[in-house]
Each structure stands twice: as structure tokens, then as C-alpha cells.
């Protein structure tokens, strides 16, 4: 179903702009009017990361007149495998500023607005206000639900995308465009249980997948802004890069949706961190009072080397992560082996007096695993807060991070 154009056309294109956008202008569906609409459009991209990088570059090149960048992070070397808006010389710079420079290099006629701050309940509505459309390139559920709700309250359409390893998804959420148009909560009423869905930082992502999904998001943004084609409102696009397969599913509006349904219970911004939970209740209970710092661990390892202390240090990450970096003296037993029970026979007996110390990349998986180990009777087991990331940052900077 086609929808009316979201944005009114700008008064005119300059001669330079006509030259620049000529390959758009000669497409009958876009034409001069469509290009003028893009010129008048104000689009906010959340995140200048995997999805935001290609999205910002293509929105800029397409001639979207005003581009906002909401991003608080800095460029890290591990970003460059996919975040093509940043380069080697940008490492350590704020991503928002690095992205702005690349955009102006791609198209100096774009007005760039930098929001170098973390979006939260206090600022999200004021940042969103004034934009015609939002492209969501966030990588965590708490922000995703916040973006959905804020966009709904302000009646701003947004194009959502998500990526993990070889799998991508995208859709357009625009409940105010029609009675049948769903929101993100209609599709995913509840976030996944904490610890069940790893982030790209934990599980990895194929770099080029960002371009596949990011370009779909721009494709849909252009269609909504200029009123051409059939935007993916009420449709979920699913991409499997390994099978090279695109699928499109219908997403229905949920009459019982907590946000856009008939009797909404979410009538204002909520506590999204609590709603999504960084870790499960079981993991939080297990970790309470049983979390040590990497500095404490370093001290314990010294005592173990001197023979005054006995414990086993278990790394619950995956083998390919263990190859990148590790805490010396750790043994690898992936989290999955704890969940299926096979790991317990690899541990010293409960009555052996040997303490079990667990760690992962950041402390989430090890907290989940700690709950399993404690449940098996290892009452004095602990896990390492911040995991190997904290170890490299605070104890052993000679190792790479990922
Ligand atoms: Zn809904």
C-alpha cells in the first residue's frame, strides 16, 4: 500500500544540486518533486555504528537535507571491520564528529546536526522533536523500546533494523499512518530474557551484513519521505546472508499492544533498563556478593602461583573468543556446557575445597553461569565483574580487545 509523501518539497534545487542528483531526477517516480522532498527532509539516525554508517552515508548522498546523528561513543579499532563511515585516523574520536566529517565529504549540501549524547528518558523526546523520520541503528533492546515508544508518542515514523552474525531484519514502524500499522511492541511485545540474545559485541556480526540491512533502511526512508513505492509498514523483512535469502512477513497490529493497542498500559516513557534487564534475576541473585574485580583476581592468581591459594579459573566464552585474548591460567568451558550439564564433571568436586572462579567477556555470561554453578552446590563460587575486557583494560593492555 502506498502512502502519501511525508515531507513537502523544498522551494527549489540549485544548479549544483540538479547536477549532483541527476540520476535521481531522471527516475520518473522520484523526479524533481521527489528530490525536493528529500532536500526538505530532516532525518535522525540513532547510532553511527554498523547500521548507522551505511545509512548515514547513503542518506547524505541521496540528498536528505538535514541529518541528525545521535551517538555518544568513540571510534574503536574493532569498529572499522564494518563501520565504514569511520577511518583509521578517527580511532579515539567521537563517532558523531567522525561521521559528520565523512557526511560533509560525501555531500557538502547536507546540514548535519550532532547529538553527542546518550539517548535516555530525559532527552529522547526533545532530540526526536523536529525530525520527520528516524532511522534506528541501535544494538540493544532497552534503547530499541525507548525509540519505539518515543517515536509513537511524537507520531514520527521510524525505520528499524537489526543484525547478528549472518541474520538481519528490518521494518518500518509508523502506527499513525493507518489503523492497521503496527509498532515494534506489536511485533515483539516483550524483550528476550536477559542473557538469551547475545549482542554483536558478544556474538559477532558479518561486516557486510550492516550494508545489506542499513541500505534497506535507507531505501525505506526514501520511500516514506518522498511517498514512492510500498514502504515496509506492517511488514518484516528477514535476510539470511548464508542462504542468500530474503523473506517478507506480514506484521499485524496487535489490538492488545501495551503501547498502540486499544487499552494501552504504556502511556509514557518507562524504565527501559529494568524492562529489558541487563541480566536475569537468577544471575543477579547469584552475582550479588559473589563478584570480584580483575584487580582482586590478579592478586588471587599471584597467591595461587605462590601455592597459598587454590581455585580454578573458568572462562565461559567460546573457543574463537579464547583465541583472541585470555586471562593466563584460565581453562575454557563454554557457557553452553554449563547449561546442558556437561561442564560440571570437568570441575573439581564440590567437597574438594577448590573454589570456582568464572569469567566471560563482560560479566553477563559468567553471571548467568554462576547461577548454574551455585545451584550445583558450589556455594563459594564467584565471577569476575567486567570479564576479560576489564582484565585487558586494567591489568594487561598488551592483549587485544574485540
Ligand atoms: Zn503496538
XYZ file of C-alpha atoms and ligand atoms in Angstrom:
403
model
C 0.000 0.000 0.000
C 1.485 3.341 -0.968
C 1.325 6.219 1.492
C 1.323 9.975 0.939
C 4.731 11.672 0.975
C 5.833 12.590 4.488
C 7.644 15.776 3.524
C 6.650 18.797 1.463
C 9.018 19.695 -1.396
C 11.664 22.390 -0.884
C 11.162 25.537 -2.953
C 13.939 24.741 -5.398
C 17.120 22.862 -6.193
C 20.218 24.855 -7.069
C 22.020 24.214 -10.354
C 24.721 22.357 -8.440
C 22.111 20.184 -6.777
C 20.440 19.410 -10.106
C 23.805 18.245 -11.458
C 24.550 16.208 -8.334
C 21.197 14.428 -8.163
C 20.642 13.990 -11.905
C 20.491 10.164 -11.676
C 17.610 10.546 -9.237
C 15.899 13.281 -11.238
C 15.616 11.144 -14.355
C 13.780 8.384 -12.467
C 10.136 9.331 -13.140
C 8.974 8.204 -9.651
C 11.483 10.473 -7.928
C 11.846 13.396 -10.321
C 12.308 16.997 -9.313
C 9.489 16.884 -6.752
C 10.828 13.788 -5.013
C 14.314 15.235 -4.809
C 12.942 18.491 -3.395
C 11.143 16.469 -0.736
C 14.432 14.803 0.232
C 16.088 18.222 0.390
C 13.411 19.406 2.818
C 13.600 16.235 4.934
C 15.044 16.033 8.446
C 16.172 12.537 9.377
C 17.693 11.434 12.679
C 19.934 8.369 12.656
C 20.435 6.730 16.031
C 23.901 5.257 16.270
C 26.813 5.834 13.904
C 27.791 2.185 14.158
C 27.206 -0.863 11.971
C 23.816 0.174 10.592
C 24.238 3.919 11.059
C 27.432 4.041 8.980
C 25.977 2.957 5.639
C 22.623 4.571 6.465
C 24.157 7.996 7.103
C 26.376 7.857 4.028
C 23.543 6.865 1.688
C 21.061 9.306 3.194
C 23.655 12.045 2.731
C 24.499 11.023 -0.802
C 20.786 10.834 -1.643
C 20.379 14.485 -0.729
C 18.462 14.355 2.549
C 18.748 17.989 3.595
C 19.188 17.651 7.344
C 20.796 14.665 9.013
C 20.927 14.254 12.794
C 23.396 11.860 14.378
C 22.650 10.584 17.884
C 25.787 8.838 19.093
C 27.849 9.137 22.288
C 30.554 6.527 21.663
C 34.107 6.878 20.360
C 35.649 5.116 17.374
C 37.402 1.891 18.336
C 39.672 -0.164 16.098
C 37.232 -3.093 16.288
C 34.542 -0.881 14.693
C 36.374 -0.482 11.392
C 35.554 -4.003 10.119
C 32.034 -2.726 9.360
C 31.534 0.919 10.393
C 32.700 2.331 7.097
C 31.851 5.943 7.893
C 34.927 5.987 10.190
C 38.557 5.527 9.212
C 41.894 4.657 10.766
C 42.658 8.263 11.680
C 39.318 8.545 13.507
C 40.209 5.991 16.198
C 39.569 7.611 19.578
C 37.439 10.425 18.150
C 33.743 10.843 18.986
C 31.836 8.804 16.414
C 29.321 11.585 15.881
C 32.064 14.002 14.813
C 33.846 11.432 12.658
C 30.522 10.627 10.961
C 29.783 14.323 10.400
C 33.126 14.807 8.624
C 32.513 11.822 6.331
C 28.998 13.026 5.526
C 30.204 16.502 4.553
C 32.882 14.909 2.386
C 30.191 12.816 0.661
C 27.789 15.738 0.295
C 28.559 19.285 1.469
C 24.934 20.364 0.899
C 23.734 18.332 3.889
C 23.170 20.115 7.164
C 24.489 17.856 9.923
C 23.232 18.087 13.495
C 25.392 16.271 16.046
C 23.781 14.889 19.208
C 26.899 13.685 21.028
C 24.987 12.277 23.987
C 23.456 9.041 25.163
C 19.720 8.987 24.499
C 17.711 8.496 27.672
C 14.261 9.280 29.014
C 15.313 12.831 29.857
C 16.390 13.856 26.370
C 14.869 11.432 23.848
C 11.672 13.383 23.198
C 13.430 16.720 22.801
C 16.073 15.186 20.498
C 13.410 13.492 18.331
C 11.209 16.546 18.067
C 11.606 18.401 14.798
C 12.722 15.349 12.810
C 10.454 13.900 10.125
C 11.756 10.357 10.365
C 14.096 8.267 12.472
C 16.440 5.501 11.389
C 17.172 3.224 14.314
C 20.616 1.647 14.277
C 20.826 0.805 17.973
C 22.146 -2.517 19.158
C 20.369 -3.026 22.478
C 16.814 -3.758 23.484
C 16.435 -1.041 26.125
C 17.150 1.714 23.577
C 15.021 0.000 20.930
C 11.906 0.002 23.107
C 12.597 3.588 24.147
C 12.927 4.654 20.486
C 9.704 2.858 19.603
C 7.748 4.464 22.408
C 9.159 7.965 21.910
C 8.520 7.822 18.154
C 4.965 6.633 18.840
C 4.227 9.452 21.268
C 5.572 12.021 18.790
C 3.882 10.290 15.801
C 7.198 10.078 13.949
C 7.746 7.091 11.627
C 10.913 5.114 12.170
C 12.815 2.541 10.218
C 14.150 -0.242 12.385
C 16.950 -2.648 11.574
C 18.768 -5.346 13.464
C 21.781 -7.518 12.708
C 23.526 -10.515 14.238
C 26.186 -12.720 12.653
C 24.592 -13.557 9.250
C 20.998 -12.583 10.026
C 19.273 -9.259 9.546
C 15.789 -7.837 9.980
C 14.157 -4.545 9.073
C 10.742 -2.897 9.180
C 9.011 0.474 9.201
C 7.017 1.308 12.317
C 4.543 4.114 11.764
C 1.357 3.492 13.770
C -0.075 6.926 12.996
C -0.075 6.161 9.245
C -3.147 3.938 9.447
C -5.370 1.761 11.613
C -3.515 -1.393 10.595
C 0.032 -0.097 11.089
C 1.850 -1.873 13.963
C 4.641 -0.711 16.266
C 7.743 -2.588 17.409
C 5.902 -3.796 20.511
C 3.201 -5.357 18.299
C 5.979 -7.467 16.763
C 7.999 -8.024 19.940
C 5.779 -7.375 22.996
C 8.495 -8.492 25.402
C 12.263 -8.255 25.212
C 14.054 -11.617 25.146
C 15.095 -12.954 28.558
C 18.359 -11.332 29.660
C 21.362 -13.342 28.538
C 19.407 -15.232 25.837
C 20.254 -12.991 22.895
C 23.914 -12.024 22.678
C 24.855 -8.611 21.313
C 27.091 -8.224 18.260
C 29.917 -7.392 20.692
C 29.392 -10.798 22.308
C 28.414 -12.860 19.274
C 29.893 -11.075 16.272
C 28.458 -9.759 13.022
C 29.496 -10.139 9.396
C 30.626 -6.643 8.415
C 28.896 -6.514 5.062
C 25.563 -7.534 6.628
C 25.438 -3.983 8.006
C 25.398 -2.653 4.443
C 22.616 -5.051 3.414
C 20.307 -4.028 6.252
C 21.455 -0.386 6.506
C 20.754 0.133 2.806
C 17.286 -1.421 3.205
C 16.630 1.105 5.972
C 17.646 3.994 3.692
C 15.568 2.522 0.874
C 12.503 2.577 3.124
C 13.323 6.032 4.491
C 13.492 7.491 0.989
C 10.188 5.855 0.068
C 8.414 7.205 3.155
C 9.878 10.712 2.811
C 9.036 11.054 -0.868
C 5.866 8.962 -0.995
C 7.014 6.448 -3.591
C 6.539 2.689 -3.680
C 5.189 0.481 -0.947
C 7.064 1.022 2.323
C 7.515 -1.874 4.768
C 4.838 -0.648 7.164
C 3.317 -3.816 8.632
C 5.999 -5.951 7.030
C 9.065 -7.628 8.465
C 11.974 -8.126 6.099
C 14.231 -11.029 7.082
C 17.599 -11.628 5.438
C 19.743 -14.736 5.720
C 23.162 -13.912 4.289
C 24.418 -17.514 4.350
C 21.490 -18.815 2.304
C 21.232 -15.525 0.398
C 17.537 -15.483 1.118
C 15.196 -12.524 1.655
C 11.773 -13.101 3.133
C 8.942 -10.694 3.844
C 6.384 -11.448 6.547
C 3.234 -9.604 7.431
C 3.235 -7.927 10.863
C -0.231 -7.239 12.202
C -1.169 -4.533 14.595
C -1.804 -6.154 17.974
C -5.100 -4.857 19.436
C -3.747 -5.751 22.884
C -0.401 -3.969 22.310
C 0.724 -2.273 25.524
C 1.551 0.880 23.574
C -0.598 1.248 20.458
C -3.419 -1.166 21.342
C -6.953 -0.454 22.453
C -6.179 -0.302 26.183
C -2.588 0.848 26.402
C -0.666 0.378 29.651
C 2.426 2.201 28.428
C 1.266 5.799 28.322
C 4.631 7.474 28.887
C 8.306 6.577 28.827
C 9.128 3.708 31.217
C 12.271 2.383 32.919
C 13.731 0.588 29.879
C 16.785 -0.838 31.629
C 14.517 -2.513 34.184
C 12.086 -3.620 31.439
C 14.847 -5.316 29.451
C 17.071 -6.303 32.388
C 20.812 -6.416 31.782
C 20.916 -9.866 33.377
C 18.266 -12.308 34.588
C 17.010 -12.264 38.157
C 18.735 -15.609 38.807
C 22.054 -14.237 37.552
C 21.664 -11.029 39.550
C 20.963 -13.049 42.713
C 23.952 -15.312 42.084
C 26.287 -12.399 41.402
C 25.219 -10.360 44.444
C 28.094 -10.567 46.915
C 29.918 -13.042 44.648
C 31.543 -10.687 42.165
C 35.269 -9.962 42.272
C 37.231 -7.304 40.383
C 40.045 -8.026 37.948
C 42.467 -6.477 40.457
C 41.291 -8.964 43.078
C 41.679 -11.741 40.520
C 45.228 -10.635 39.725
C 46.049 -10.854 43.440
C 44.421 -14.288 43.707
C 46.409 -15.548 40.717
C 49.640 -14.422 42.418
C 48.679 -16.312 45.568
C 47.842 -19.377 43.512
C 51.249 -19.182 41.827
C 52.868 -18.987 45.276
C 50.906 -22.034 46.403
C 48.982 -20.237 49.130
C 45.624 -20.430 47.414
C 43.708 -22.974 45.343
C 40.993 -22.174 42.806
C 40.059 -22.951 39.229
C 39.541 -20.041 36.828
C 36.940 -20.934 34.192
C 36.493 -18.910 31.004
C 32.908 -19.488 29.808
C 33.318 -17.800 26.410
C 33.530 -19.612 23.055
C 36.765 -21.139 21.655
C 37.152 -18.440 18.950
C 36.989 -15.731 21.616
C 39.553 -17.615 23.730
C 41.912 -17.468 20.732
C 41.752 -13.653 20.662
C 42.637 -12.983 24.281
C 42.554 -14.734 27.631
C 43.388 -14.415 31.279
C 46.524 -16.508 31.884
C 45.790 -19.614 33.902
C 42.141 -19.880 32.829
C 40.543 -23.009 31.401
C 37.900 -22.791 28.688
C 34.487 -24.357 29.329
C 31.835 -22.579 27.216
C 28.612 -21.420 28.849
C 26.573 -23.891 26.789
C 28.316 -26.798 28.550
C 27.077 -25.444 31.874
C 23.539 -25.112 30.584
C 23.484 -28.719 29.292
C 25.152 -30.003 32.454
C 28.286 -31.484 30.848
C 30.592 -28.859 32.347
C 30.065 -29.871 35.949
C 32.059 -33.098 35.609
C 35.023 -31.013 34.393
C 35.054 -29.035 37.636
C 36.777 -30.155 40.851
C 34.292 -31.803 43.214
C 32.077 -29.666 45.410
C 33.810 -31.091 48.505
C 37.354 -30.672 47.164
C 37.721 -27.244 48.721
C 38.743 -25.782 45.360
C 36.938 -22.529 44.678
C 35.424 -21.957 41.223
C 36.034 -18.526 39.665
C 34.274 -17.754 36.385
C 34.683 -15.055 33.792
C 33.492 -14.197 30.283
C 33.933 -11.147 28.032
C 31.979 -8.576 30.031
C 30.491 -10.363 33.046
C 26.991 -11.131 31.723
C 27.520 -14.716 30.620
C 29.629 -15.522 33.675
C 26.867 -14.229 35.955
C 24.361 -16.493 34.187
C 26.755 -19.420 34.529
C 27.459 -18.586 38.164
C 23.768 -19.183 38.913
C 24.087 -22.708 37.453
C 27.274 -23.480 39.378
C 25.904 -22.215 42.666
C 22.765 -24.245 42.055
C 25.023 -27.316 41.766
C 26.376 -26.696 45.266
C 29.469 -24.555 44.683
C 28.441 -22.026 47.322
C 31.728 -20.081 47.330
C 31.916 -19.711 43.519
C 32.442 -16.155 42.249
C 32.602 -14.409 38.899
C 34.777 -11.595 37.599
C 32.964 -8.298 37.036
C 33.795 -6.759 33.654
C 35.374 -10.008 32.428
C 38.321 -10.180 30.078
C 37.557 -6.674 28.777
C 38.282 -5.252 32.224
C 41.333 -7.528 32.529
C 42.849 -6.148 29.319
C 41.956 -2.549 30.181
C 43.179 -2.596 33.770
C 45.763 -5.370 34.062
C 47.186 -6.459 30.707
C 46.877 -3.840 27.925
C 49.285 -5.863 25.766
C 46.396 -8.114 24.701
C 43.884 -7.141 22.018
C 40.224 -6.486 22.793
C 37.318 -7.312 20.498
Zn 1.973 -1.711 19.042
